Amino acid sequence: MMSTDKESANLALIGSDGTEGRGQSNTNAVGISPIWGKLSRRRRGIIHFIASDYGRAEWANPIVSQKIAVKTSSTWAHSDVADVLCKDMGYFTTLNKPHSWVSIDFGYSALVPTHYSMSSCHPIYSGYYPRYWEFQASNDAKNWVTLRKHVDDRSITRNQPFGCWPLDDGPVSQSNLPYRYFRVWQFGTNSFGSNELQVSALEVYGRFMFAQELMLPPPPPPALPFGLSRRPPSPPPELVLEPTANQLKGAKKRGLRNPASGGTTRPLGMRRYH
């Protein structure tokens, strides 16, 4: 495994002890946390690391560059899915449907998350802040594990569009495992009382690995016992030719029989592979 870089590793620890301030979960507390100012200036987690070509180039939206895939339950007419992983605040919004969600797929990468952050804002519709949602993880995009559950979480407001949360509240056996898929799943209404999920600038912090490095090549076929030779492969069907009348007549003189009539020799007209 590898950490993204020194700065992202330090940023992942912000708020873990409660002294720096963090988004409040399972509470009604409202306040401006110092963390969102730091995140708005430099949000350098694992997604930022991938978007900058693994630290070798300038940042480019990983959805546009196809380094990370994003799926949504629905998309509002004028929303851009690329805003889900934008560098700064974006304006992605789903339709007004219950249980809306946004998921990200890291492909051949795996993450052991420690924190995550996201923003929720819109230049016109500024009241769709999430209040009831779960941050989930999976390795097959079917069976999801809840890493953190938010119940009436009012940490994201108009004056505080960013939020960052540690993932140390879940079971240790689940939060310390590597995952490929992550999802923000809304199970209640937003601050407006409707079901739109307004999410952008999603970021994940923790440890990162290339999953393909752990995939071993398939084993070779078993060796044949000594003294035995491997049978030649059967020819394609189009090379198995029907014998002509002259071939059948010549074969009859030589004492050969056609396997189609119960013989044991190769079909006449079949090309040999020697």
PDB file of N, CA and C in Angstrom, residues 31-83:
ATOM      1  N   GLY A  31     -22.342  25.157  12.905  1.00  0.00           N
ATOM      2  CA  GLY A  31     -21.245  26.077  13.131  1.00  0.00           C
ATOM      3  C   GLY A  31     -20.263  25.999  11.990  1.00  0.00           C
ATOM      4  N   ILE A  32     -19.406  27.005  11.875  1.00  0.00           N
ATOM      5  CA  ILE A  32     -18.413  27.043  10.817  1.00  0.00           C
ATOM      6  C   ILE A  32     -17.145  26.410  11.337  1.00  0.00           C
ATOM      7  N   SER A  33     -16.739  25.311  10.736  1.00  0.00           N
ATOM      8  CA  SER A  33     -15.556  24.588  11.162  1.00  0.00           C
ATOM      9  C   SER A  33     -14.332  25.133  10.451  1.00  0.00           C
ATOM     10  N   PRO A  34     -13.188  25.239  11.145  1.00  0.00           N
ATOM     11  CA  PRO A  34     -11.961  25.721  10.473  1.00  0.00           C
ATOM     12  C   PRO A  34     -11.502  24.814   9.352  1.00  0.00           C
ATOM     13  N   ILE A  35     -11.945  23.560   9.338  1.00  0.00           N
ATOM     14  CA  ILE A  35     -11.423  22.631   8.334  1.00  0.00           C
ATOM     15  C   ILE A  35     -11.851  23.001   6.923  1.00  0.00           C
ATOM     16  N   TRP A  36     -13.035  23.577   6.760  1.00  0.00           N
ATOM     17  CA  TRP A  36     -13.508  23.790   5.397  1.00  0.00           C
ATOM     18  C   TRP A  36     -12.694  24.851   4.679  1.00  0.00           C
ATOM     19  N   GLY A  37     -12.149  25.813   5.418  1.00  0.00           N
ATOM     20  CA  GLY A  37     -11.286  26.793   4.795  1.00  0.00           C
ATOM     21  C   GLY A  37     -10.020  26.163   4.246  1.00  0.00           C
ATOM     22  N   LYS A  38      -9.441  25.208   4.990  1.00  0.00           N
ATOM     23  CA  LYS A  38      -8.245  24.515   4.514  1.00  0.00           C
ATOM     24  C   LYS A  38      -8.566  23.658   3.305  1.00  0.00           C
ATOM     25  N   LEU A  39      -9.710  22.990   3.348  1.00  0.00           N
ATOM     26  CA  LEU A  39     -10.066  22.123   2.228  1.00  0.00           C
ATOM     27  C   LEU A  39     -10.359  22.927   0.974  1.00  0.00           C
ATOM     28  N   SER A  40     -10.951  24.116   1.134  1.00  0.00           N
ATOM     29  CA  SER A  40     -11.271  24.920  -0.041  1.00  0.00           C
ATOM     30  C   SER A  40     -10.014  25.451  -0.711  1.00  0.00           C
ATOM     31  N   ARG A  41      -8.923  25.626   0.043  1.00  0.00           N
ATOM     32  CA  ARG A  41      -7.687  26.119  -0.537  1.00  0.00           C
ATOM     33  C   ARG A  41      -6.864  24.994  -1.157  1.00  0.00           C
ATOM     34  N   ARG A  42      -6.802  23.848  -0.508  1.00  0.00           N
ATOM     35  CA  ARG A  42      -6.044  22.725  -1.058  1.00  0.00           C
ATOM     36  C   ARG A  42      -6.656  21.415  -0.563  1.00  0.00           C
ATOM     37  N   ARG A  43      -7.332  20.753  -1.449  1.00  0.00           N
ATOM     38  CA  ARG A  43      -7.950  19.477  -1.123  1.00  0.00           C
ATOM     39  C   ARG A  43      -7.141  18.403  -1.821  1.00  0.00           C
ATOM     40  N   ARG A  44      -6.195  17.820  -1.111  1.00  0.00           N
ATOM     41  CA  ARG A  44      -5.276  16.881  -1.722  1.00  0.00           C
ATOM     42  C   ARG A  44      -5.424  15.518  -1.071  1.00  0.00           C
ATOM     43  N   GLY A  45      -6.427  14.796  -1.498  1.00  0.00           N
ATOM     44  CA  GLY A  45      -6.625  13.430  -1.060  1.00  0.00           C
ATOM     45  C   GLY A  45      -6.258  12.466  -2.164  1.00  0.00           C
ATOM     46  N   ILE A  46      -6.836  11.278  -2.109  1.00  0.00           N
ATOM     47  CA  ILE A  46      -6.512  10.245  -3.089  1.00  0.00           C
ATOM     48  C   ILE A  46      -7.060  10.593  -4.465  1.00  0.00           C
ATOM     49  N   ILE A  47      -8.245  11.175  -4.526  1.00  0.00           N
ATOM     50  CA  ILE A  47      -8.804  11.558  -5.820  1.00  0.00           C
ATOM     51  C   ILE A  47      -7.945  12.640  -6.471  1.00  0.00           C
ATOM     52  N   HIS A  48      -7.472  13.596  -5.683  1.00  0.00           N
ATOM     53  CA  HIS A  48      -6.569  14.615  -6.219  1.00  0.00           C
ATOM     54  C   HIS A  48      -5.272  13.975  -6.715  1.00  0.00           C
ATOM     55  N   PHE A  49      -4.781  12.980  -5.986  1.00  0.00           N
ATOM     56  CA  PHE A  49      -3.561  12.276  -6.373  1.00  0.00           C
ATOM     57  C   PHE A  49      -3.735  11.586  -7.721  1.00  0.00           C
ATOM     58  N   ILE A  50      -4.872  10.929  -7.933  1.00  0.00           N
ATOM     59  CA  ILE A  50      -5.139  10.259  -9.202  1.00  0.00           C
ATOM     60  C   ILE A  50      -5.361  11.280 -10.314  1.00  0.00           C
ATOM     61  N   ALA A  51      -6.100  12.365  -9.990  1.00  0.00           N
ATOM     62  CA  ALA A  51      -6.404  13.379 -11.001  1.00  0.00           C
ATOM     63  C   ALA A  51      -5.153  14.089 -11.493  1.00  0.00           C
ATOM     64  N   SER A  52      -4.102  14.149 -10.690  1.00  0.00           N
ATOM     65  CA  SER A  52      -2.835  14.759 -11.104  1.00  0.00           C
ATOM     66  C   SER A  52      -1.886  13.715 -11.693  1.00  0.00           C
ATOM     67  N   ASP A  53      -2.454  12.660 -12.275  1.00  0.00           N
ATOM     68  CA  ASP A  53      -1.679  11.574 -12.887  1.00  0.00           C
ATOM     69  C   ASP A  53      -0.708  10.984 -11.874  1.00  0.00           C
ATOM     70  N   TYR A  54      -1.252  10.703 -10.692  1.00  0.00           N
ATOM     71  CA  TYR A  54      -0.491  10.078  -9.609  1.00  0.00           C
ATOM     72  C   TYR A  54       0.708  10.945  -9.194  1.00  0.00           C
ATOM     73  N   GLY A  55       0.428  12.262  -9.126  1.00  0.00           N
ATOM     74  CA  GLY A  55       1.437  13.194  -8.652  1.00  0.00           C
ATOM     75  C   GLY A  55       2.465  13.623  -9.677  1.00  0.00           C
ATOM     76  N   ARG A  56       2.237  13.324 -10.970  1.00  0.00           N
ATOM     77  CA  ARG A  56       3.238  13.619 -11.990  1.00  0.00           C
ATOM     78  C   ARG A  56       2.840  14.745 -12.930  1.00  0.00           C
ATOM     79  N   ALA A  57       1.626  15.278 -12.814  1.00  0.00           N
ATOM     80  CA  ALA A  57       1.166  16.300 -13.756  1.00  0.00           C
ATOM     81  C   ALA A  57       0.189  17.231 -13.050  1.00  0.00           C
ATOM     82  N   GLU A  58      -0.284  18.224 -13.796  1.00  0.00           N
ATOM     83  CA  GLU A  58      -1.286  19.138 -13.264  1.00  0.00           C
ATOM     84  C   GLU A  58      -2.625  18.430 -13.123  1.00  0.00           C
ATOM     85  N   TRP A  59      -3.447  18.953 -12.228  1.00  0.00           N
ATOM     86  CA  TRP A  59      -4.743  18.347 -11.957  1.00  0.00           C
ATOM     87  C   TRP A  59      -5.638  18.421 -13.194  1.00  0.00           C
ATOM     88  N   ALA A  60      -6.325  17.333 -13.481  1.00  0.00           N
ATOM     89  CA  ALA A  60      -7.336  17.277 -14.538  1.00  0.00           C
ATOM     90  C   ALA A  60      -8.486  16.433 -14.012  1.00  0.00           C
ATOM     91  N   ASN A  61      -9.689  16.814 -14.321  1.00  0.00           N
ATOM     92  CA  ASN A  61     -10.851  16.109 -13.781  1.00  0.00           C
ATOM     93  C   ASN A  61     -10.755  14.618 -14.092  1.00  0.00           C
ATOM     94  N   PRO A  62     -10.729  13.748 -13.083  1.00  0.00           N
ATOM     95  CA  PRO A  62     -10.535  12.311 -13.342  1.00  0.00           C
ATOM     96  C   PRO A  62     -11.707  11.661 -14.048  1.00  0.00           C
ATOM     97  N   ILE A  63     -12.876  12.283 -14.031  1.00  0.00           N
ATOM     98  CA  ILE A  63     -14.006  11.738 -14.785  1.00  0.00           C
ATOM     99  C   ILE A  63     -13.795  11.988 -16.272  1.00  0.00           C
ATOM    100  N   VAL A  64     -13.354  13.193 -16.613  1.00  0.00           N
ATOM    101  CA  VAL A  64     -13.107  13.533 -18.017  1.00  0.00           C
ATOM    102  C   VAL A  64     -11.943  12.709 -18.566  1.00  0.00           C
ATOM    103  N   SER A  65     -10.895  12.522 -17.765  1.00  0.00           N
ATOM    104  CA  SER A  65      -9.744  11.735 -18.207  1.00  0.00           C
ATOM    105  C   SER A  65      -9.973  10.232 -18.076  1.00  0.00           C
ATOM    106  N   GLN A  66     -11.147   9.831 -17.573  1.00  0.00           N
ATOM    107  CA  GLN A  66     -11.544   8.425 -17.462  1.00  0.00           C
ATOM    108  C   GLN A  66     -10.637   7.631 -16.523  1.00  0.00           C
ATOM    109  N   LYS A  67     -10.081   8.288 -15.537  1.00  0.00           N
ATOM    110  CA  LYS A  67      -9.318   7.581 -14.514  1.00  0.00           C
ATOM    111  C   LYS A  67     -10.231   7.052 -13.410  1.00  0.00           C
ATOM    112  N   ILE A  68     -11.366   7.710 -13.193  1.00  0.00           N
ATOM    113  CA  ILE A  68     -12.347   7.304 -12.196  1.00  0.00           C
ATOM    114  C   ILE A  68     -13.724   7.384 -12.854  1.00  0.00           C
ATOM    115  N   ALA A  69     -14.546   6.389 -12.606  1.00  0.00           N
ATOM    116  CA  ALA A  69     -15.907   6.355 -13.165  1.00  0.00           C
ATOM    117  C   ALA A  69     -16.910   6.756 -12.086  1.00  0.00           C
ATOM    118  N   VAL A  70     -17.948   7.447 -12.486  1.00  0.00           N
ATOM    119  CA  VAL A  70     -18.993   7.914 -11.573  1.00  0.00           C
ATOM    120  C   VAL A  70     -20.347   7.501 -12.117  1.00  0.00           C
ATOM    121  N   LYS A  71     -21.188   6.990 -11.229  1.00  0.00           N
ATOM    122  CA  LYS A  71     -22.575   6.670 -11.563  1.00  0.00           C
ATOM    123  C   LYS A  71     -23.491   7.384 -10.576  1.00  0.00           C
ATOM    124  N   THR A  72     -24.682   7.721 -11.042  1.00  0.00           N
ATOM    125  CA  THR A  72     -25.657   8.417 -10.205  1.00  0.00           C
ATOM    126  C   THR A  72     -27.018   7.766 -10.375  1.00  0.00           C
ATOM    127  N   SER A  73     -27.846   7.907  -9.354  1.00  0.00           N
ATOM    128  CA  SER A  73     -29.211   7.375  -9.445  1.00  0.00           C
ATOM    129  C   SER A  73     -30.029   8.143 -10.466  1.00  0.00           C
ATOM    130  N   SER A  74     -29.754   9.426 -10.627  1.00  0.00           N
ATOM    131  CA  SER A  74     -30.411  10.283 -11.609  1.00  0.00           C
ATOM    132  C   SER A  74     -29.598  11.569 -11.721  1.00  0.00           C
ATOM    133  N   THR A  75     -29.914  12.364 -12.725  1.00  0.00           N
ATOM    134  CA  THR A  75     -29.194  13.617 -12.945  1.00  0.00           C
ATOM    135  C   THR A  75     -30.175  14.708 -13.298  1.00  0.00           C
ATOM    136  N   TRP A  76     -30.109  15.801 -12.563  1.00  0.00           N
ATOM    137  CA  TRP A  76     -30.949  16.950 -12.873  1.00  0.00           C
ATOM    138  C   TRP A  76     -30.552  17.530 -14.221  1.00  0.00           C
ATOM    139  N   ALA A  77     -31.478  18.157 -14.911  1.00  0.00           N
ATOM    140  CA  ALA A  77     -31.315  18.510 -16.320  1.00  0.00           C
ATOM    141  C   ALA A  77     -30.025  19.266 -16.609  1.00  0.00           C
ATOM    142  N   HIS A  78     -29.680  20.259 -15.806  1.00  0.00           N
ATOM    143  CA  HIS A  78     -28.536  21.111 -16.116  1.00  0.00           C
ATOM    144  C   HIS A  78     -27.314  20.776 -15.266  1.00  0.00           C
ATOM    145  N   SER A  79     -27.299  19.608 -14.660  1.00  0.00           N
ATOM    146  CA  SER A  79     -26.165  19.211 -13.835  1.00  0.00           C
ATOM    147  C   SER A  79     -25.105  18.533 -14.684  1.00  0.00           C
ATOM    148  N   ASP A  80     -23.868  18.673 -14.265  1.00  0.00           N
ATOM    149  CA  ASP A  80     -22.730  18.042 -14.925  1.00  0.00           C
ATOM    150  C   ASP A  80     -22.161  16.997 -13.976  1.00  0.00           C
ATOM    151  N   VAL A  81     -22.134  15.738 -14.417  1.00  0.00           N
ATOM    152  CA  VAL A  81     -21.641  14.660 -13.556  1.00  0.00           C
ATOM    153  C   VAL A  81     -20.183  14.885 -13.182  1.00  0.00           C
ATOM    154  N   ALA A  82     -19.427  15.563 -14.024  1.00  0.00           N
ATOM    155  CA  ALA A  82     -18.020  15.821 -13.716  1.00  0.00           C
ATOM    156  C   ALA A  82     -17.855  16.659 -12.457  1.00  0.00           C
ATOM    157  N   ASP A  83     -18.893  17.409 -12.053  1.00  0.00           N
ATOM    158  CA  ASP A  83     -18.800  18.209 -10.837  1.00  0.00           C
ATOM    159  C   ASP A  83     -18.743  17.360  -9.576  1.00  0.00           C
TER     160      ASP A  83
END
